[in-house]
């Protein structure tokens, strides 16, 4: 069986709540677009188009049409785009929305995927646009360290300067960190451990599919982890029914 590969964001979802990860990532049971997702995707697309030479107005309109849902407004996308310091990258030698899929060790058995918003073609720096409401540092999660590792792998670099740009904030909010070789390796090892663990658990669930042990195997391997995320979780009804013993 071919092993599944995940992005850093998906692996963080697994750490946050294994049951949510199972429903969202393995079973792909999430339906429809939410406003935060549509706004985030549209903003990323608009900035990508601008960096590729499209005018700001055309880029925002195109991005709006691409992700249009009822509550999404052009002005909201424009406000976030205006907070992005894209001008500083316009004449730089960069790759935009750089996709990667890389083996996590020399066996090549497990891989990680991802998309780096802005990657220096020489591999010295990367940037990531954030449209969420909370500011945090690049080392608060493993996402940026894993991006840095991926860029380092692709460009043969042992140190990468990575910056998060928080576009919800009028006065530009950014957080940078120079990732060392060891920090990047630590992120790779974290991703490898979780990817192995998830694939093993998923194979176990497949073995018991259609048997009386299917639900108990799922509950044991992808348990619910209640938190403040539950209030806007699309799987809450099923989750509370299945894990009714948690408080
Ligand atoms: S309701 Fe809470 S515990 Fe259940 S899947 Fe969603 S986030 Fe996880």
PDB file of C-alpha atoms and ligand atoms in Angstrom:
ATOM      1  CA  UNK A   1       0.000   0.000   0.000  1.00  0.00           C
ATOM      2  CA  UNK A   2       1.322   3.458  -0.914  1.00  0.00           C
ATOM      3  CA  UNK A   3       1.790   5.649   2.152  1.00  0.00           C
ATOM      4  CA  UNK A   4      -0.188   8.863   2.415  1.00  0.00           C
ATOM      5  CA  UNK A   5       1.788  12.139   2.470  1.00  0.00           C
ATOM      6  CA  UNK A   6       0.631  15.193   4.415  1.00  0.00           C
ATOM      7  CA  UNK A   7       1.455  18.878   4.663  1.00  0.00           C
ATOM      8  CA  UNK A   8       2.657  20.530   7.876  1.00  0.00           C
ATOM      9  CA  UNK A   9      -0.807  22.090   8.340  1.00  0.00           C
ATOM     10  CA  UNK A  10      -2.443  18.656   8.153  1.00  0.00           C
ATOM     11  CA  UNK A  11       0.050  17.218  10.632  1.00  0.00           C
ATOM     12  CA  UNK A  12      -0.716  20.061  13.028  1.00  0.00           C
ATOM     13  CA  UNK A  13      -4.447  19.252  12.648  1.00  0.00           C
ATOM     14  CA  UNK A  14      -3.612  15.659  13.647  1.00  0.00           C
ATOM     15  CA  UNK A  15      -1.845  16.890  16.770  1.00  0.00           C
ATOM     16  CA  UNK A  16      -4.730  19.244  17.582  1.00  0.00           C
ATOM     17  CA  UNK A  17      -7.469  16.628  17.204  1.00  0.00           C
ATOM     18  CA  UNK A  18      -6.872  13.173  15.658  1.00  0.00           C
ATOM     19  CA  UNK A  19     -10.606  12.589  15.020  1.00  0.00           C
ATOM     20  CA  UNK A  20     -10.970  15.887  13.176  1.00  0.00           C
ATOM     21  CA  UNK A  21      -7.881  14.983  11.131  1.00  0.00           C
ATOM     22  CA  UNK A  22      -9.369  11.578  10.274  1.00  0.00           C
ATOM     23  CA  UNK A  23     -12.649  13.077   9.067  1.00  0.00           C
ATOM     24  CA  UNK A  24     -11.105  16.028   7.248  1.00  0.00           C
ATOM     25  CA  UNK A  25      -7.927  14.581   5.773  1.00  0.00           C
ATOM     26  CA  UNK A  26      -8.346  10.799   5.481  1.00  0.00           C
ATOM     27  CA  UNK A  27     -12.072  10.620   4.788  1.00  0.00           C
ATOM     28  CA  UNK A  28     -12.306  14.068   3.125  1.00  0.00           C
ATOM     29  CA  UNK A  29     -15.760  14.552   4.603  1.00  0.00           C
ATOM     30  CA  UNK A  30     -15.686  18.329   4.877  1.00  0.00           C
ATOM     31  CA  UNK A  31     -18.211  19.913   2.572  1.00  0.00           C
ATOM     32  CA  UNK A  32     -18.265  23.403   1.236  1.00  0.00           C
ATOM     33  CA  UNK A  33     -16.148  26.477   1.681  1.00  0.00           C
ATOM     34  CA  UNK A  34     -16.131  28.576   4.847  1.00  0.00           C
ATOM     35  CA  UNK A  35     -15.586  32.341   4.863  1.00  0.00           C
ATOM     36  CA  UNK A  36     -12.145  32.221   6.558  1.00  0.00           C
ATOM     37  CA  UNK A  37     -10.978  29.583   4.060  1.00  0.00           C
ATOM     38  CA  UNK A  38     -12.376  31.439   1.043  1.00  0.00           C
ATOM     39  CA  UNK A  39     -10.873  34.735   2.212  1.00  0.00           C
ATOM     40  CA  UNK A  40      -7.492  33.139   2.887  1.00  0.00           C
ATOM     41  CA  UNK A  41      -7.388  31.330  -0.461  1.00  0.00           C
ATOM     42  CA  UNK A  42      -8.545  34.401  -2.401  1.00  0.00           C
ATOM     43  CA  UNK A  43      -5.961  36.623  -0.694  1.00  0.00           C
ATOM     44  CA  UNK A  44      -3.156  34.169  -1.455  1.00  0.00           C
ATOM     45  CA  UNK A  45      -4.248  33.958  -5.090  1.00  0.00           C
ATOM     46  CA  UNK A  46      -4.505  37.756  -5.455  1.00  0.00           C
ATOM     47  CA  UNK A  47      -0.972  38.267  -4.078  1.00  0.00           C
ATOM     48  CA  UNK A  48       0.347  35.468  -6.291  1.00  0.00           C
ATOM     49  CA  UNK A  49      -1.160  37.135  -9.368  1.00  0.00           C
ATOM     50  CA  UNK A  50       0.211  40.549  -8.393  1.00  0.00           C
ATOM     51  CA  UNK A  51       3.689  39.085  -7.983  1.00  0.00           C
ATOM     52  CA  UNK A  52       3.293  37.550 -11.435  1.00  0.00           C
ATOM     53  CA  UNK A  53       2.592  40.977 -12.917  1.00  0.00           C
ATOM     54  CA  UNK A  54      -1.221  41.278 -12.866  1.00  0.00           C
ATOM     55  CA  UNK A  55      -2.544  44.685 -11.708  1.00  0.00           C
ATOM     56  CA  UNK A  56      -3.804  44.792  -8.126  1.00  0.00           C
ATOM     57  CA  UNK A  57      -7.431  45.470  -9.093  1.00  0.00           C
ATOM     58  CA  UNK A  58      -7.553  42.677 -11.708  1.00  0.00           C
ATOM     59  CA  UNK A  59      -5.820  40.264  -9.358  1.00  0.00           C
ATOM     60  CA  UNK A  60      -8.296  40.894  -6.531  1.00  0.00           C
ATOM     61  CA  UNK A  61     -11.329  40.598  -8.833  1.00  0.00           C
ATOM     62  CA  UNK A  62     -10.026  37.376 -10.359  1.00  0.00           C
ATOM     63  CA  UNK A  63      -9.330  35.944  -6.890  1.00  0.00           C
ATOM     64  CA  UNK A  64     -12.807  36.982  -5.706  1.00  0.00           C
ATOM     65  CA  UNK A  65     -14.438  35.211  -8.679  1.00  0.00           C
ATOM     66  CA  UNK A  66     -12.380  32.095  -8.098  1.00  0.00           C
ATOM     67  CA  UNK A  67     -13.458  31.691  -4.457  1.00  0.00           C
ATOM     68  CA  UNK A  68     -16.774  33.552  -4.487  1.00  0.00           C
ATOM     69  CA  UNK A  69     -19.195  32.525  -1.736  1.00  0.00           C
ATOM     70  CA  UNK A  70     -22.096  34.531  -0.282  1.00  0.00           C
ATOM     71  CA  UNK A  71     -20.264  36.268   2.565  1.00  0.00           C
ATOM     72  CA  UNK A  72     -16.991  36.971   0.735  1.00  0.00           C
ATOM     73  CA  UNK A  73     -16.442  40.652  -0.133  1.00  0.00           C
ATOM     74  CA  UNK A  74     -13.964  42.149  -2.605  1.00  0.00           C
ATOM     75  CA  UNK A  75     -13.132  44.867  -0.080  1.00  0.00           C
ATOM     76  CA  UNK A  76     -12.038  42.312   2.530  1.00  0.00           C
ATOM     77  CA  UNK A  77      -9.638  40.711   0.044  1.00  0.00           C
ATOM     78  CA  UNK A  78      -8.353  44.157  -0.991  1.00  0.00           C
ATOM     79  CA  UNK A  79      -7.752  45.144   2.666  1.00  0.00           C
ATOM     80  CA  UNK A  80      -5.641  42.057   3.295  1.00  0.00           C
ATOM     81  CA  UNK A  81      -3.742  42.469   0.022  1.00  0.00           C
ATOM     82  CA  UNK A  82      -3.014  46.100   0.952  1.00  0.00           C
ATOM     83  CA  UNK A  83      -1.414  44.914   4.183  1.00  0.00           C
ATOM     84  CA  UNK A  84       0.927  42.540   2.318  1.00  0.00           C
ATOM     85  CA  UNK A  85       4.356  44.040   1.589  1.00  0.00           C
ATOM     86  CA  UNK A  86       4.417  42.419  -1.853  1.00  0.00           C
ATOM     87  CA  UNK A  87       6.278  45.421  -3.341  1.00  0.00           C
ATOM     88  CA  UNK A  88       9.464  44.336  -1.609  1.00  0.00           C
ATOM     89  CA  UNK A  89       9.386  41.041  -3.530  1.00  0.00           C
ATOM     90  CA  UNK A  90       8.518  42.436  -6.955  1.00  0.00           C
ATOM     91  CA  UNK A  91      12.041  42.699  -8.278  1.00  0.00           C
ATOM     92  CA  UNK A  92      13.459  39.842  -6.232  1.00  0.00           C
ATOM     93  CA  UNK A  93      14.419  36.478  -7.711  1.00  0.00           C
ATOM     94  CA  UNK A  94      11.659  34.422  -6.129  1.00  0.00           C
ATOM     95  CA  UNK A  95       9.366  31.520  -6.807  1.00  0.00           C
ATOM     96  CA  UNK A  96       5.728  32.075  -5.913  1.00  0.00           C
ATOM     97  CA  UNK A  97       3.537  29.340  -4.433  1.00  0.00           C
ATOM     98  CA  UNK A  98       6.385  26.850  -4.680  1.00  0.00           C
ATOM     99  CA  UNK A  99       5.001  23.325  -4.331  1.00  0.00           C
ATOM    100  CA  UNK A 100       7.063  20.491  -2.905  1.00  0.00           C
ATOM    101  CA  UNK A 101       6.751  16.787  -2.203  1.00  0.00           C
ATOM    102  CA  UNK A 102       9.896  15.427  -0.566  1.00  0.00           C
ATOM    103  CA  UNK A 103      10.978  12.147   1.043  1.00  0.00           C
ATOM    104  CA  UNK A 104      11.368  12.482   4.799  1.00  0.00           C
ATOM    105  CA  UNK A 105      14.317  10.094   5.019  1.00  0.00           C
ATOM    106  CA  UNK A 106      16.690   8.185   2.771  1.00  0.00           C
ATOM    107  CA  UNK A 107      14.309   5.193   2.422  1.00  0.00           C
ATOM    108  CA  UNK A 108      11.818   7.433   0.576  1.00  0.00           C
ATOM    109  CA  UNK A 109       8.969   5.506   2.207  1.00  0.00           C
ATOM    110  CA  UNK A 110       7.316   8.577   3.719  1.00  0.00           C
ATOM    111  CA  UNK A 111       6.933  11.990   2.096  1.00  0.00           C
ATOM    112  CA  UNK A 112       5.775  15.454   3.059  1.00  0.00           C
ATOM    113  CA  UNK A 113       3.971  17.949   0.839  1.00  0.00           C
ATOM    114  CA  UNK A 114       3.544  21.700   0.998  1.00  0.00           C
ATOM    115  CA  UNK A 115       3.365  25.047  -0.750  1.00  0.00           C
ATOM    116  CA  UNK A 116       5.722  27.904   0.139  1.00  0.00           C
ATOM    117  CA  UNK A 117       4.103  31.286  -0.576  1.00  0.00           C
ATOM    118  CA  UNK A 118       7.369  33.054  -1.475  1.00  0.00           C
ATOM    119  CA  UNK A 119      10.685  31.203  -1.851  1.00  0.00           C
ATOM    120  CA  UNK A 120      13.999  32.835  -2.707  1.00  0.00           C
ATOM    121  CA  UNK A 121      15.418  31.077  -5.789  1.00  0.00           C
ATOM    122  CA  UNK A 122      18.806  30.862  -4.072  1.00  0.00           C
ATOM    123  CA  UNK A 123      17.243  29.445  -0.914  1.00  0.00           C
ATOM    124  CA  UNK A 124      18.190  32.172   1.552  1.00  0.00           C
ATOM    125  CA  UNK A 125      14.679  33.165   2.647  1.00  0.00           C
ATOM    126  CA  UNK A 126      11.003  32.327   2.467  1.00  0.00           C
ATOM    127  CA  UNK A 127       7.790  34.143   3.348  1.00  0.00           C
ATOM    128  CA  UNK A 128       4.355  32.944   4.368  1.00  0.00           C
ATOM    129  CA  UNK A 129       1.163  35.058   4.288  1.00  0.00           C
ATOM    130  CA  UNK A 130      -1.204  34.581   7.209  1.00  0.00           C
ATOM    131  CA  UNK A 131      -4.828  35.707   7.182  1.00  0.00           C
ATOM    132  CA  UNK A 132      -5.788  34.479  10.643  1.00  0.00           C
ATOM    133  CA  UNK A 133      -6.488  36.824  13.530  1.00  0.00           C
ATOM    134  CA  UNK A 134      -3.772  35.670  15.878  1.00  0.00           C
ATOM    135  CA  UNK A 135      -0.128  36.685  15.738  1.00  0.00           C
ATOM    136  CA  UNK A 136       2.404  34.033  16.683  1.00  0.00           C
ATOM    137  CA  UNK A 137       6.098  33.412  16.192  1.00  0.00           C
ATOM    138  CA  UNK A 138       7.666  31.158  13.497  1.00  0.00           C
ATOM    139  CA  UNK A 139       8.724  28.662  16.151  1.00  0.00           C
ATOM    140  CA  UNK A 140       5.282  28.362  17.808  1.00  0.00           C
ATOM    141  CA  UNK A 141       4.331  25.643  15.292  1.00  0.00           C
ATOM    142  CA  UNK A 142       6.497  23.369  13.128  1.00  0.00           C
ATOM    143  CA  UNK A 143       5.029  24.624   9.864  1.00  0.00           C
ATOM    144  CA  UNK A 144       7.646  27.228   9.043  1.00  0.00           C
ATOM    145  CA  UNK A 145      10.545  25.056  10.230  1.00  0.00           C
ATOM    146  CA  UNK A 146       9.318  22.332   7.879  1.00  0.00           C
ATOM    147  CA  UNK A 147       9.057  24.801   4.983  1.00  0.00           C
ATOM    148  CA  UNK A 148      12.583  25.963   5.798  1.00  0.00           C
ATOM    149  CA  UNK A 149      13.797  22.360   5.804  1.00  0.00           C
ATOM    150  CA  UNK A 150      12.081  21.725   2.436  1.00  0.00           C
ATOM    151  CA  UNK A 151      13.611  24.836   0.864  1.00  0.00           C
ATOM    152  CA  UNK A 152      16.997  23.923   2.371  1.00  0.00           C
ATOM    153  CA  UNK A 153      16.714  20.441   0.834  1.00  0.00           C
ATOM    154  CA  UNK A 154      15.826  21.814  -2.584  1.00  0.00           C
ATOM    155  CA  UNK A 155      18.498  24.521  -2.568  1.00  0.00           C
ATOM    156  CA  UNK A 156      21.245  22.879  -0.519  1.00  0.00           C
ATOM    157  CA  UNK A 157      21.094  25.416   2.323  1.00  0.00           C
ATOM    158  CA  UNK A 158      21.690  24.796   6.027  1.00  0.00           C
ATOM    159  CA  UNK A 159      20.111  28.046   7.289  1.00  0.00           C
ATOM    160  CA  UNK A 160      16.938  29.760   6.062  1.00  0.00           C
ATOM    161  CA  UNK A 161      15.393  33.063   7.126  1.00  0.00           C
ATOM    162  CA  UNK A 162      11.629  32.551   7.329  1.00  0.00           C
ATOM    163  CA  UNK A 163       9.036  35.280   7.867  1.00  0.00           C
ATOM    164  CA  UNK A 164       5.341  35.178   8.715  1.00  0.00           C
ATOM    165  CA  UNK A 165       3.293  38.190   7.526  1.00  0.00           C
ATOM    166  CA  UNK A 166       0.009  38.686   9.381  1.00  0.00           C
ATOM    167  CA  UNK A 167      -2.263  40.478   6.922  1.00  0.00           C
ATOM    168  CA  UNK A 168      -5.184  41.160   9.277  1.00  0.00           C
ATOM    169  CA  UNK A 169      -3.236  43.909  10.951  1.00  0.00           C
ATOM    170  CA  UNK A 170      -3.122  47.417   9.591  1.00  0.00           C
ATOM    171  CA  UNK A 171       0.317  48.161  10.924  1.00  0.00           C
ATOM    172  CA  UNK A 172       2.381  45.485   9.295  1.00  0.00           C
ATOM    173  CA  UNK A 173       2.895  42.589  11.656  1.00  0.00           C
ATOM    174  CA  UNK A 174       5.678  40.234  10.820  1.00  0.00           C
ATOM    175  CA  UNK A 175       7.671  37.642  12.692  1.00  0.00           C
ATOM    176  CA  UNK A 176      10.984  36.315  11.398  1.00  0.00           C
ATOM    177  CA  UNK A 177      13.306  33.549  12.467  1.00  0.00           C
ATOM    178  CA  UNK A 178      16.595  32.258  11.091  1.00  0.00           C
ATOM    179  CA  UNK A 179      16.149  28.488  11.118  1.00  0.00           C
ATOM    180  CA  UNK A 180      19.307  26.536  11.824  1.00  0.00           C
ATOM    181  CA  UNK A 181      20.148  23.153  10.330  1.00  0.00           C
ATOM    182  CA  UNK A 182      19.192  21.424  13.595  1.00  0.00           C
ATOM    183  CA  UNK A 183      15.861  23.206  13.903  1.00  0.00           C
ATOM    184  CA  UNK A 184      15.038  22.179  10.345  1.00  0.00           C
ATOM    185  CA  UNK A 185      16.079  18.582  11.001  1.00  0.00           C
ATOM    186  CA  UNK A 186      13.966  18.538  14.127  1.00  0.00           C
ATOM    187  CA  UNK A 187      10.937  19.555  12.024  1.00  0.00           C
ATOM    188  CA  UNK A 188      11.702  16.804   9.500  1.00  0.00           C
ATOM    189  CA  UNK A 189      11.911  14.199  12.272  1.00  0.00           C
ATOM    190  CA  UNK A 190       8.632  15.471  13.747  1.00  0.00           C
ATOM    191  CA  UNK A 191       6.928  15.141  10.341  1.00  0.00           C
ATOM    192  CA  UNK A 192       8.419  11.681   9.767  1.00  0.00           C
ATOM    193  CA  UNK A 193       7.258  10.388  13.156  1.00  0.00           C
ATOM    194  CA  UNK A 194       3.693  11.645  12.694  1.00  0.00           C
ATOM    195  CA  UNK A 195       3.436  10.520   9.055  1.00  0.00           C
ATOM    196  CA  UNK A 196       4.559   7.004  10.018  1.00  0.00           C
ATOM    197  CA  UNK A 197       2.177   6.933  12.976  1.00  0.00           C
ATOM    198  CA  UNK A 198      -0.834   8.085  10.933  1.00  0.00           C
ATOM    199  CA  UNK A 199      -0.177   5.615   8.111  1.00  0.00           C
ATOM    200  CA  UNK A 200       0.164   2.748  10.577  1.00  0.00           C
ATOM    201  CA  UNK A 201      -3.112   3.668  12.285  1.00  0.00           C
ATOM    202  CA  UNK A 202      -4.900   4.103   8.976  1.00  0.00           C
ATOM    203  CA  UNK A 203      -3.767   0.657   7.828  1.00  0.00           C
ATOM    204  CA  UNK A 204      -5.107  -0.805  11.060  1.00  0.00           C
ATOM    205  CA  UNK A 205      -8.487   0.823  10.508  1.00  0.00           C
ATOM    206  CA  UNK A 206      -8.621  -0.513   6.965  1.00  0.00           C
ATOM    207  CA  UNK A 207      -7.977  -4.023   8.301  1.00  0.00           C
ATOM    208  CA  UNK A 208     -11.043  -3.788  10.531  1.00  0.00           C
ATOM    209  CA  UNK A 209     -13.284  -2.026   8.007  1.00  0.00           C
ATOM    210  CA  UNK A 210     -16.710  -3.637   7.794  1.00  0.00           C
ATOM    211  CA  UNK A 211     -16.165  -5.647  11.003  1.00  0.00           C
ATOM    212  CA  UNK A 212     -17.751  -5.097  14.455  1.00  0.00           C
ATOM    213  CA  UNK A 213     -14.376  -3.657  15.554  1.00  0.00           C
ATOM    214  CA  UNK A 214     -14.300  -0.822  13.023  1.00  0.00           C
ATOM    215  CA  UNK A 215     -15.655   1.884  15.337  1.00  0.00           C
ATOM    216  CA  UNK A 216     -13.647   0.897  18.386  1.00  0.00           C
ATOM    217  CA  UNK A 217     -10.447   0.776  16.269  1.00  0.00           C
ATOM    218  CA  UNK A 218     -11.198   4.237  14.918  1.00  0.00           C
ATOM    219  CA  UNK A 219     -11.909   5.622  18.397  1.00  0.00           C
ATOM    220  CA  UNK A 220      -8.722   4.149  19.810  1.00  0.00           C
ATOM    221  CA  UNK A 221      -6.479   5.343  16.991  1.00  0.00           C
ATOM    222  CA  UNK A 222      -7.978   8.720  16.096  1.00  0.00           C
ATOM    223  CA  UNK A 223      -9.469   9.901  19.405  1.00  0.00           C
ATOM    224  CA  UNK A 224     -11.350  13.165  19.826  1.00  0.00           C
ATOM    225  CA  UNK A 225      -9.405  15.903  21.592  1.00  0.00           C
ATOM    226  CA  UNK A 226     -11.915  18.508  22.797  1.00  0.00           C
ATOM    227  CA  UNK A 227     -10.786  22.142  22.840  1.00  0.00           C
ATOM    228  CA  UNK A 228     -12.102  25.577  21.888  1.00  0.00           C
ATOM    229  CA  UNK A 229     -12.057  24.325  18.258  1.00  0.00           C
ATOM    230  CA  UNK A 230     -15.162  22.233  18.981  1.00  0.00           C
ATOM    231  CA  UNK A 231     -17.446  25.294  18.796  1.00  0.00           C
ATOM    232  CA  UNK A 232     -16.852  25.668  15.045  1.00  0.00           C
ATOM    233  CA  UNK A 233     -15.991  22.069  14.169  1.00  0.00           C
ATOM    234  CA  UNK A 234     -18.046  20.649  11.261  1.00  0.00           C
ATOM    235  CA  UNK A 235     -17.798  17.158  12.764  1.00  0.00           C
ATOM    236  CA  UNK A 236     -19.051  18.049  16.251  1.00  0.00           C
ATOM    237  CA  UNK A 237     -22.411  16.241  15.978  1.00  0.00           C
ATOM    238  CA  UNK A 238     -20.857  12.952  14.933  1.00  0.00           C
ATOM    239  CA  UNK A 239     -17.993  13.454  17.355  1.00  0.00           C
ATOM    240  CA  UNK A 240     -20.185  14.075  20.399  1.00  0.00           C
ATOM    241  CA  UNK A 241     -22.316  11.058  19.462  1.00  0.00           C
ATOM    242  CA  UNK A 242     -19.297   8.816  19.125  1.00  0.00           C
ATOM    243  CA  UNK A 243     -17.264  10.066  22.066  1.00  0.00           C
ATOM    244  CA  UNK A 244     -20.174  10.893  24.369  1.00  0.00           C
ATOM    245  CA  UNK A 245     -18.133   9.816  27.368  1.00  0.00           C
ATOM    246  CA  UNK A 246     -15.780  12.817  27.159  1.00  0.00           C
ATOM    247  CA  UNK A 247     -16.482  15.974  29.113  1.00  0.00           C
TER     248      UNK A 247
HETATM  249  S1  LIG B   1     -15.835  18.454  18.020  1.00  0.00           S
HETATM  250 FE1  LIG B   1     -13.856  18.911  19.002  1.00  0.00          FE
HETATM  251  S2  LIG B   1     -13.089  16.946  19.685  1.00  0.00           S
HETATM  252 FE2  LIG B   1     -14.655  16.541  18.152  1.00  0.00          FE
HETATM  253  S3  LIG B   1     -13.621  16.397  16.182  1.00  0.00           S
HETATM  254 FE3  LIG B   1     -14.247  18.495  16.415  1.00  0.00          FE
HETATM  255  S4  LIG B   1     -12.487  19.535  17.349  1.00  0.00           S
HETATM  256 FE4  LIG B   1     -12.201  17.326  17.654  1.00  0.00          FE
END
